[in-house]
PDB file of C-alpha atoms in Angstrom:
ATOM      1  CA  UNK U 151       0.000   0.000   0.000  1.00 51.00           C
ATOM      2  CA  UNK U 152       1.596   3.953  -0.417  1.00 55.00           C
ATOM      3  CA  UNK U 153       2.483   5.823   1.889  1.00 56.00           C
ATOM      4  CA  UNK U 154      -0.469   7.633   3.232  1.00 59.00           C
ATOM      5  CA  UNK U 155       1.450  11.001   4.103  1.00 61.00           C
ATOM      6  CA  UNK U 156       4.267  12.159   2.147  1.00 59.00           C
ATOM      7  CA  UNK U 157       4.292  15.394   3.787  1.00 64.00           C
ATOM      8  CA  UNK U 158       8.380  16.718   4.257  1.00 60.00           C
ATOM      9  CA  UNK U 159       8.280  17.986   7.797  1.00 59.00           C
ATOM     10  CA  UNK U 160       9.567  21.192   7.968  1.00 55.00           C
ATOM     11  CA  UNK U 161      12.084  22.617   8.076  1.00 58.00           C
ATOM     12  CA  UNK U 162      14.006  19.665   5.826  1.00 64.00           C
ATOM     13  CA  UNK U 163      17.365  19.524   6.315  1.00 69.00           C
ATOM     14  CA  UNK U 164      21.137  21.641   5.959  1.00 73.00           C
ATOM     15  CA  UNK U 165      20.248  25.452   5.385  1.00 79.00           C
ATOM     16  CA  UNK U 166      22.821  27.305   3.178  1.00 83.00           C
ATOM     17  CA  UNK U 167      23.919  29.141   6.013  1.00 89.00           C
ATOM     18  CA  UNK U 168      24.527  25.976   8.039  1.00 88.00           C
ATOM     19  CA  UNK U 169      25.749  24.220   4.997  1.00 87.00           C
ATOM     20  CA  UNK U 170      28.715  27.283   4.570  1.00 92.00           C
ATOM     21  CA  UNK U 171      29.026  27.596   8.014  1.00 94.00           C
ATOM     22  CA  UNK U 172      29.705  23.748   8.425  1.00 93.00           C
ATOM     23  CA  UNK U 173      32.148  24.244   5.642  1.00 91.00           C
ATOM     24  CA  UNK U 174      34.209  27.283   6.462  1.00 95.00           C
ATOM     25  CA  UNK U 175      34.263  25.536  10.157  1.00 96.00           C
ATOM     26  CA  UNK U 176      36.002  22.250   8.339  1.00 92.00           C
ATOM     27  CA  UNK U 177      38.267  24.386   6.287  1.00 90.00           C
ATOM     28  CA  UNK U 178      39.871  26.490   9.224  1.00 92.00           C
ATOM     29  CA  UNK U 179      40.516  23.047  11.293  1.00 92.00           C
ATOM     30  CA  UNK U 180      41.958  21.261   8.142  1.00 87.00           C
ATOM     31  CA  UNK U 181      44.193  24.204   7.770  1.00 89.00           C
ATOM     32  CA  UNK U 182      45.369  23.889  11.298  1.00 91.00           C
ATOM     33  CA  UNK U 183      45.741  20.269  10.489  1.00 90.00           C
ATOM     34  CA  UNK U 184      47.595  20.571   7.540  1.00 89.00           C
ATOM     35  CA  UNK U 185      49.718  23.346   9.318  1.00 90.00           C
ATOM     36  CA  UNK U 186      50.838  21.201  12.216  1.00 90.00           C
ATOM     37  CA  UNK U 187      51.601  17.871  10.464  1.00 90.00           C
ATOM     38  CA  UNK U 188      53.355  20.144   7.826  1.00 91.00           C
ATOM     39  CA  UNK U 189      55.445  22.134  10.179  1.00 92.00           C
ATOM     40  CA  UNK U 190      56.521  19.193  12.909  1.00 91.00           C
ATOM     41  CA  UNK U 191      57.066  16.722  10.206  1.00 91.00           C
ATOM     42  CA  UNK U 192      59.101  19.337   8.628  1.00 92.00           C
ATOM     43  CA  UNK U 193      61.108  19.962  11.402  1.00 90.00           C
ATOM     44  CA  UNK U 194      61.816  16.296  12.441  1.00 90.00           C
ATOM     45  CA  UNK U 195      62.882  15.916   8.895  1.00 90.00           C
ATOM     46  CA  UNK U 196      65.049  18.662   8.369  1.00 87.00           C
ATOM     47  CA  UNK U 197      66.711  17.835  11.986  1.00 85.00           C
ATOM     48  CA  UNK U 198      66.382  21.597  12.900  1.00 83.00           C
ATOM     49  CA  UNK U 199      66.594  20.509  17.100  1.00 82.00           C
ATOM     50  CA  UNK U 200      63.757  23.851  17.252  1.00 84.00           C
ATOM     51  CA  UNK U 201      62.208  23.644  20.596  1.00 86.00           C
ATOM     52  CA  UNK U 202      58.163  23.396  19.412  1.00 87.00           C
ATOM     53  CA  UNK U 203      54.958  24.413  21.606  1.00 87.00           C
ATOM     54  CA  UNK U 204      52.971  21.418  22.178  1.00 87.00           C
ATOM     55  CA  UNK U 205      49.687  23.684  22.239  1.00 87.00           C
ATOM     56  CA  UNK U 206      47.686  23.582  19.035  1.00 87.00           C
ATOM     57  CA  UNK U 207      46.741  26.989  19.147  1.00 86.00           C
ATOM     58  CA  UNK U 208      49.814  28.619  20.147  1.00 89.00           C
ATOM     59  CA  UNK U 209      51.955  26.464  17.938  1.00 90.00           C
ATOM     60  CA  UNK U 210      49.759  27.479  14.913  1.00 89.00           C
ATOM     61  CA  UNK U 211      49.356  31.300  15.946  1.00 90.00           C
ATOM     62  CA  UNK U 212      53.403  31.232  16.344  1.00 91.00           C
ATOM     63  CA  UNK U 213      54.064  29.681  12.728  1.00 90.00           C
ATOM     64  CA  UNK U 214      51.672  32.144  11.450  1.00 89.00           C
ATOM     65  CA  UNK U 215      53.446  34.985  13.382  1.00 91.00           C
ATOM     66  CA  UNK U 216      56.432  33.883  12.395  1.00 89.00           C
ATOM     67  CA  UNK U 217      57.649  32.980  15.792  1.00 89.00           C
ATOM     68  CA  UNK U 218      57.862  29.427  14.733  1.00 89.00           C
ATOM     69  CA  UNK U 219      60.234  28.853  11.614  1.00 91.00           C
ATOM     70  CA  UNK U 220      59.033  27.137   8.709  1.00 90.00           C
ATOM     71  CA  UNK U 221      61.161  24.288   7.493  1.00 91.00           C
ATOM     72  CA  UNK U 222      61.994  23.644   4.078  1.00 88.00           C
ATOM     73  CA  UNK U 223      60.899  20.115   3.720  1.00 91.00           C
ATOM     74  CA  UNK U 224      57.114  21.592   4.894  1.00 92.00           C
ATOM     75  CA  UNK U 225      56.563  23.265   1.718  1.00 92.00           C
ATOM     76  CA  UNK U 226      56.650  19.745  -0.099  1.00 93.00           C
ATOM     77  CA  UNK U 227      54.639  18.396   2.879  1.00 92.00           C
ATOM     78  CA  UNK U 228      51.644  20.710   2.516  1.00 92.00           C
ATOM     79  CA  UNK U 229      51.604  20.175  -1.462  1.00 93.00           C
ATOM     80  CA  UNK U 230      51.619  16.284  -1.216  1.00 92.00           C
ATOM     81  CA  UNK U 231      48.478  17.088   1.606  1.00 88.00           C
ATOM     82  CA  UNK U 232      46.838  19.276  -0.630  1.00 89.00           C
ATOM     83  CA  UNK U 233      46.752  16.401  -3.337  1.00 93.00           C
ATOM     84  CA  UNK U 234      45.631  14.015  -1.101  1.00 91.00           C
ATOM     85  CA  UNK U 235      43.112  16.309  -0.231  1.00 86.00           C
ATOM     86  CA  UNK U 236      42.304  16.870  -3.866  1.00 91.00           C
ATOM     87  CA  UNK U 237      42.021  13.323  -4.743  1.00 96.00           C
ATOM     88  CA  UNK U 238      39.704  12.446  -2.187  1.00 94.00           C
ATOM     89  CA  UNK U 239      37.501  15.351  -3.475  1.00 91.00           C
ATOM     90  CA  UNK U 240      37.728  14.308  -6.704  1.00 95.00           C
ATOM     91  CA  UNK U 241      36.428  11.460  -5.970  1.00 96.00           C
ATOM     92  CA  UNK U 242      33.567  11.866  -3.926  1.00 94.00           C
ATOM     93  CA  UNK U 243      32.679  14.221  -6.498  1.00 93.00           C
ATOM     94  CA  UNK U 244      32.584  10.840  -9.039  1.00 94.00           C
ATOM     95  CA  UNK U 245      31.108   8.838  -6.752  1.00 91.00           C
ATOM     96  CA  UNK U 246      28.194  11.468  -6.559  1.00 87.00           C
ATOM     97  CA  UNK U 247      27.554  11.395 -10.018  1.00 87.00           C
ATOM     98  CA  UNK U 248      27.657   7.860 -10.501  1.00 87.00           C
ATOM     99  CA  UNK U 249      25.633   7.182  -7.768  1.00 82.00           C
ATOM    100  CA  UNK U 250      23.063   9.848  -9.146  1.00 77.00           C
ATOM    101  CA  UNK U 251      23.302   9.446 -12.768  1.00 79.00           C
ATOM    102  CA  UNK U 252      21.183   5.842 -12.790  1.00 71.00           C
ATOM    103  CA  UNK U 253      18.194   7.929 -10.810  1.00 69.00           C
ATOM    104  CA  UNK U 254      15.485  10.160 -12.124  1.00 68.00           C
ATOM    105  CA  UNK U 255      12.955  12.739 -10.125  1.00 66.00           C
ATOM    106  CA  UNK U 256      10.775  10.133  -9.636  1.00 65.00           C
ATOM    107  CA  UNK U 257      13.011   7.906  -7.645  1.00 65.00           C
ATOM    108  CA  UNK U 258      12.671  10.066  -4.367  1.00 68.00           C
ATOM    109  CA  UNK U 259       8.668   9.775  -4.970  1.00 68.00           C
ATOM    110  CA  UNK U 260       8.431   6.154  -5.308  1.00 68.00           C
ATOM    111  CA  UNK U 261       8.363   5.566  -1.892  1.00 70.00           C
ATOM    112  CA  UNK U 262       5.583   6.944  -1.437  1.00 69.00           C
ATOM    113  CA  UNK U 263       3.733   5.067  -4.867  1.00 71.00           C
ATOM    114  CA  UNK U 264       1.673   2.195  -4.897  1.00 71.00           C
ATOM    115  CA  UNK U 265       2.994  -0.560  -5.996  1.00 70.00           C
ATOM    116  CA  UNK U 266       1.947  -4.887  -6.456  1.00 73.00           C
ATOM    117  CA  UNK U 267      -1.660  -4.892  -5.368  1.00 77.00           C
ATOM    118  CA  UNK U 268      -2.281  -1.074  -4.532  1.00 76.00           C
ATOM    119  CA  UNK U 269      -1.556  -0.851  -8.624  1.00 77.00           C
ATOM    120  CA  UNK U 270      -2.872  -4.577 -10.022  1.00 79.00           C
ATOM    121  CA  UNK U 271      -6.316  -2.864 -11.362  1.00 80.00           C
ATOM    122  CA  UNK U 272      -4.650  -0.621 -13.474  1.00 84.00           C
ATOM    123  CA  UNK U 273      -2.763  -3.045 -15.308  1.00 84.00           C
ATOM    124  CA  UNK U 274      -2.485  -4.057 -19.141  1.00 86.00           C
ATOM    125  CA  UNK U 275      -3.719  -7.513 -17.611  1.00 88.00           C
ATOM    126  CA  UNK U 276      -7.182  -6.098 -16.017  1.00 88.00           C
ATOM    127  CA  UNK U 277      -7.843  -3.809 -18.466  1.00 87.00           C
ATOM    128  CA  UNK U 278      -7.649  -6.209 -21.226  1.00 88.00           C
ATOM    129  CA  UNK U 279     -10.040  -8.579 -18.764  1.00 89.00           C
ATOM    130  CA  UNK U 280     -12.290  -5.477 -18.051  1.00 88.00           C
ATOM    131  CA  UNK U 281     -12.552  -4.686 -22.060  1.00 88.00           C
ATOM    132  CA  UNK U 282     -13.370  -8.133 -23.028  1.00 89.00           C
ATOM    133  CA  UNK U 283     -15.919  -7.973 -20.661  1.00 89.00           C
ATOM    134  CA  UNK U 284     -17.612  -5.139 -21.648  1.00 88.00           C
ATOM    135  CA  UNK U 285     -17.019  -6.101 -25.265  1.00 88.00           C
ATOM    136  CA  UNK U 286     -14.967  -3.368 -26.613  1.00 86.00           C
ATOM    137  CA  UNK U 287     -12.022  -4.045 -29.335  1.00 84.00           C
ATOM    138  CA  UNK U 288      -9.005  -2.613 -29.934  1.00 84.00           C
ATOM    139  CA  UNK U 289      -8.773  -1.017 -26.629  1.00 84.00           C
ATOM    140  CA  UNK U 290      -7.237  -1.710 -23.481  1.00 84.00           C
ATOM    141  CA  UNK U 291      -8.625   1.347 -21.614  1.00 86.00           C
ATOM    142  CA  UNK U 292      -7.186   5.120 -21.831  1.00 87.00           C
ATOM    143  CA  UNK U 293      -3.233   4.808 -21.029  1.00 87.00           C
ATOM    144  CA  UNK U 294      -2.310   6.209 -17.740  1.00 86.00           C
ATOM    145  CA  UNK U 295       1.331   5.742 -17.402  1.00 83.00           C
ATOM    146  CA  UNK U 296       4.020   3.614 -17.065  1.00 82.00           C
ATOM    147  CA  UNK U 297       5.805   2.611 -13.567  1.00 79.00           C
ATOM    148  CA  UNK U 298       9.193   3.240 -12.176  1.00 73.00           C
ATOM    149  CA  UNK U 299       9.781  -0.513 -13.716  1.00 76.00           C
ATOM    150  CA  UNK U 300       8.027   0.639 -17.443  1.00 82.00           C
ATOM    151  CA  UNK U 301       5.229  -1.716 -16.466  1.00 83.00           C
ATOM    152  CA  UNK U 302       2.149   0.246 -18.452  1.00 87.00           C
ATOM    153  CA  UNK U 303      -1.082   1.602 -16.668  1.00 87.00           C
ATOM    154  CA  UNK U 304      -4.144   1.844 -17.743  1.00 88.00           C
ATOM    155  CA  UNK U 305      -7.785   3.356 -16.738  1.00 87.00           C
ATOM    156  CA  UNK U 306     -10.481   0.830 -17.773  1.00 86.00           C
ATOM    157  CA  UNK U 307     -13.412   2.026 -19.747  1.00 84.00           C
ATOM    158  CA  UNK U 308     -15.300   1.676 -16.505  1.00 85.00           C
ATOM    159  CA  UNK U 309     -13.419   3.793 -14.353  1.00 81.00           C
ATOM    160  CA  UNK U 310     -14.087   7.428 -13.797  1.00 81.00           C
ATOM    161  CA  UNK U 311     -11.159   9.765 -15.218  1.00 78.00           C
ATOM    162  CA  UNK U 312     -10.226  13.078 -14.549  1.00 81.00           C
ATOM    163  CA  UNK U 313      -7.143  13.824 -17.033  1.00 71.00           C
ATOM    164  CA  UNK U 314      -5.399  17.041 -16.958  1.00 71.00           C
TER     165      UNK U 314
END
C-alpha cells in the first residue's frame, strides 16, 4: 500500500547558512591540520633541534606569526596534503555522479507510490479482462502511465477519469 502522508516535515534539512558555516568551520581546522603535520614533520625531517609548543593553538598562531620557523621540507609536505586532499575530493565528487546518474525525479517519490496490489487494477492484464468484458475491441482502456519498472497503466473504460 503507499504511503499515506508524504508530507516533508519542515524545516528539511542543511540550510545554506549551516551548509557554509559547516564548511568554512572544516576548512579552518583542516588548515590547522595541515599546518601542524606540515610544520613538525618538517622539522623532524630537516633535523632543525627547534624547541616546538605542544599547544595547538599557540603552535599554529606562532608559525603564522612567524615565531615558529618554517622548514623547508614543509613546503613539499603541505603540497603532497593538498593532493591528497584533492584526490579524495575528486572522488567523492565521481562517486556522486555515478551514484546519481542511474536515478530520475521520480526515484525520491516512489516511496511513497503504490505498488503490487495497490496498482494490479490498473494493469495491461485487467484492463484487457475489463474490455473483453464489456465487449470493446481494440482497446485496453485510456493509457495512464508507465511505472518506475516501465510496467504500463491503464484506466479501464469503466473507471471514472479526470485527465489534466
Amino acid at each position: 500500500m503507499s504511503t499515506p502522508n508524504n508530507r516533508r516535515r519542515d524545516p528539511g534539512g542543511f540550510g545554506a547558512e549551516t551548509l557554509m558555516l559547516l564548511v568554512g568551520i572544516g576548512g579552518v581546522v583542516a588548515v590547522i591540520v595541515v599546518l601542524n603535520v606540515a610544520v613538525r614533520l618538517g622539522h623532524q625531517l630537516d633535523g632543525t633541534g627547534v624547541e616546538l609548543p605542544s599547544d595547538l593553538f599557540a603552535f599554529t598562531l606562532g608559525v603564522i606569526l612567524g615565531r615558529v620557523p618554517w622548514p623547508a621540507s614543509a613546503t613539499w609536505i603541505v603540497a603532497v596534503l593538498l593532493a591528497i586532499v584533492l584526490a579524495l575530493v575528486v572522488l567523492a565528487i565521481v562517486g556522486v555522479v555515478r551514484y546519481r546518474k542511474g536515478r530520475t525525479r521520480v526515484d525520491r517519490a516512489s516511496s511513497y507510490m503504490g505498488r503490487g496490489k495497490d496498482v494490479e487494477g490498473l494493469s495491461k492484464r485487467n484492463a484487457q479482462a475489463q474490455a473483453t468484458r464489456l465487449g470493446v475491441t481494440g482497446s485496453l482502456g485510456v493509457p495512464i502511465g508507465k511505472t518506475l519498472g516501465q510496467m504500463p497503466l491503464y484506466g479501464t473504460w469503466e473507471d471514472m477519469h479526470i485527465d489534466i
